[in-house]
Amino acid sequence: ITFIESSKVSCYEDLNSSSRKQQVAYARQMLMYLLRTEYNIPLQIIGDNIGSRDHATVVHAVDKIAKSIKSDELIKKDYENLLKNLNN
């Protein structure tokens, strides 16, 4: 919830929308990465449940966040905070 609030993504509808606003897209990609890496949910299921996106879109999001976590300390902290909030 804190991650969502800090990203100014107000609700599930934002994540499920076709919006390309940076804040919404970033939160959506982070969610896709989380679902794939932490819960091993199949790409097609993730895509189907987040705005009816193609599995290739999910692959792109997962790859992008994975690379960003390695190269950008702020994104890494965002992800760590997201996991921490989910586990509390």
Short mmCIF file of the C-alpha atoms (twelve columns), coordinates in Angstrom:
data_MODEL
# 
_entry.id   MODEL 
# 
loop_
_atom_site.group_PDB 
_atom_site.id 
_atom_site.type_symbol 
_atom_site.label_atom_id 
_atom_site.label_alt_id 
_atom_site.label_comp_id 
_atom_site.label_asym_id 
_atom_site.label_seq_id 
_atom_site.Cartn_x 
_atom_site.Cartn_y 
_atom_site.Cartn_z 
_atom_site.pdbx_PDB_model_num 
ATOM 1  C CA . ILE A 1  0.000  0.000   0.000   1 
ATOM 2  C CA . THR A 2  2.803  2.428   0.834   1 
ATOM 3  C CA . PHE A 3  4.442  1.720   -2.532  1 
ATOM 4  C CA . ILE A 4  1.162  2.280   -4.319  1 
ATOM 5  C CA . GLU A 5  0.555  5.521   -2.433  1 
ATOM 6  C CA . SER A 6  4.074  6.792   -3.091  1 
ATOM 7  C CA . SER A 7  3.632  6.020   -6.774  1 
ATOM 8  C CA . LYS A 8  0.406  8.039   -6.804  1 
ATOM 9  C CA . VAL A 9  -1.472 5.045   -8.113  1 
ATOM 10 C CA . SER A 10 -4.774 5.312   -6.346  1 
ATOM 11 C CA . CYS A 11 -6.520 2.053   -7.082  1 
ATOM 12 C CA . TYR A 12 -6.624 -1.269  -8.840  1 
ATOM 13 C CA . GLU A 13 -8.327 0.395   -11.794 1 
ATOM 14 C CA . ASP A 14 -5.170 2.457   -12.397 1 
ATOM 15 C CA . LEU A 15 -3.015 -0.668  -12.523 1 
ATOM 16 C CA . ASN A 16 -5.524 -2.396  -14.754 1 
ATOM 17 C CA . SER A 17 -5.936 0.580   -17.090 1 
ATOM 18 C CA . SER A 18 -4.234 1.253   -20.398 1 
ATOM 19 C CA . SER A 19 -2.628 4.404   -18.978 1 
ATOM 20 C CA . ARG A 20 0.954  5.010   -20.051 1 
ATOM 21 C CA . LYS A 21 1.619  7.622   -17.384 1 
ATOM 22 C CA . GLN A 22 5.049  6.931   -15.952 1 
ATOM 23 C CA . GLN A 23 3.826  6.485   -12.385 1 
ATOM 24 C CA . VAL A 24 1.113  4.045   -13.386 1 
ATOM 25 C CA . ALA A 25 3.325  2.103   -15.796 1 
ATOM 26 C CA . TYR A 26 6.087  1.828   -13.188 1 
ATOM 27 C CA . ALA A 27 3.702  0.505   -10.535 1 
ATOM 28 C CA . ARG A 28 2.198  -1.925  -13.060 1 
ATOM 29 C CA . GLN A 29 5.630  -3.206  -14.086 1 
ATOM 30 C CA . MET A 30 6.677  -3.572  -10.463 1 
ATOM 31 C CA . LEU A 31 3.526  -5.592  -9.780  1 
ATOM 32 C CA . MET A 32 4.224  -7.853  -12.754 1 
ATOM 33 C CA . TYR A 33 7.801  -8.378  -11.575 1 
ATOM 34 C CA . LEU A 34 6.633  -9.192  -8.053  1 
ATOM 35 C CA . LEU A 35 4.010  -11.679 -9.210  1 
ATOM 36 C CA . ARG A 36 6.456  -13.437 -11.504 1 
ATOM 37 C CA . THR A 37 9.518  -13.560 -9.262  1 
ATOM 38 C CA . GLU A 38 8.017  -13.995 -5.803  1 
ATOM 39 C CA . TYR A 39 4.972  -16.103 -6.629  1 
ATOM 40 C CA . ASN A 40 6.052  -17.721 -9.922  1 
ATOM 41 C CA . ILE A 41 2.720  -16.940 -11.534 1 
ATOM 42 C CA . PRO A 42 2.671  -17.787 -15.257 1 
ATOM 43 C CA . LEU A 43 3.152  -14.888 -17.653 1 
ATOM 44 C CA . GLN A 44 -0.184 -15.377 -19.387 1 
ATOM 45 C CA . ILE A 45 -2.111 -15.340 -16.101 1 
ATOM 46 C CA . ILE A 46 -0.345 -12.146 -14.987 1 
ATOM 47 C CA . GLY A 47 -1.103 -10.480 -18.316 1 
ATOM 48 C CA . ASP A 48 -4.713 -11.620 -18.344 1 
ATOM 49 C CA . ASN A 49 -5.300 -10.174 -14.883 1 
ATOM 50 C CA . ILE A 50 -3.505 -6.865  -15.342 1 
ATOM 51 C CA . GLY A 51 -5.339 -5.128  -18.137 1 
ATOM 52 C CA . SER A 52 -5.542 -8.129  -20.501 1 
ATOM 53 C CA . ARG A 53 -1.924 -7.706  -21.516 1 
ATOM 54 C CA . ASP A 54 0.000  -10.074 -23.739 1 
ATOM 55 C CA . HIS A 55 2.578  -12.362 -22.130 1 
ATOM 56 C CA . ALA A 56 5.304  -10.523 -24.087 1 
ATOM 57 C CA . THR A 57 4.362  -7.306  -22.269 1 
ATOM 58 C CA . VAL A 58 4.815  -9.121  -18.960 1 
ATOM 59 C CA . VAL A 59 8.216  -10.458 -20.082 1 
ATOM 60 C CA . HIS A 60 9.266  -6.926  -20.998 1 
ATOM 61 C CA . ALA A 61 8.122  -5.570  -17.607 1 
ATOM 62 C CA . VAL A 62 9.872  -8.335  -15.662 1 
ATOM 63 C CA . ASP A 63 13.121 -7.872  -17.609 1 
ATOM 64 C CA . LYS A 64 12.997 -4.092  -17.272 1 
ATOM 65 C CA . ILE A 65 12.476 -4.143  -13.501 1 
ATOM 66 C CA . ALA A 66 15.091 -6.895  -13.038 1 
ATOM 67 C CA . LYS A 67 17.684 -4.776  -14.853 1 
ATOM 68 C CA . SER A 68 16.611 -1.628  -13.028 1 
ATOM 69 C CA . ILE A 69 16.899 -3.275  -9.623  1 
ATOM 70 C CA . LYS A 70 20.518 -4.130  -10.419 1 
ATOM 71 C CA . SER A 71 21.414 -0.661  -11.673 1 
ATOM 72 C CA . ASP A 72 19.201 1.759   -9.745  1 
ATOM 73 C CA . GLU A 73 19.326 1.873   -5.965  1 
ATOM 74 C CA . LEU A 74 16.001 3.737   -5.696  1 
ATOM 75 C CA . ILE A 75 14.151 1.072   -7.647  1 
ATOM 76 C CA . LYS A 76 15.806 -1.612  -5.561  1 
ATOM 77 C CA . LYS A 77 14.616 0.161   -2.409  1 
ATOM 78 C CA . ASP A 78 11.100 0.499   -3.844  1 
ATOM 79 C CA . TYR A 79 11.009 -3.236  -4.416  1 
ATOM 80 C CA . GLU A 80 12.410 -4.049  -0.981  1 
ATOM 81 C CA . ASN A 81 9.856  -1.740  0.645   1 
ATOM 82 C CA . LEU A 82 7.071  -3.355  -1.343  1 
ATOM 83 C CA . LEU A 83 8.116  -6.813  -0.158  1 
ATOM 84 C CA . LYS A 84 8.482  -5.594  3.405   1 
ATOM 85 C CA . ASN A 85 4.971  -4.097  3.363   1 
ATOM 86 C CA . LEU A 86 3.499  -7.268  1.911   1 
ATOM 87 C CA . ASN A 87 5.141  -9.419  4.548   1 
ATOM 88 C CA . ASN A 88 3.884  -7.315  7.471   1 
# 
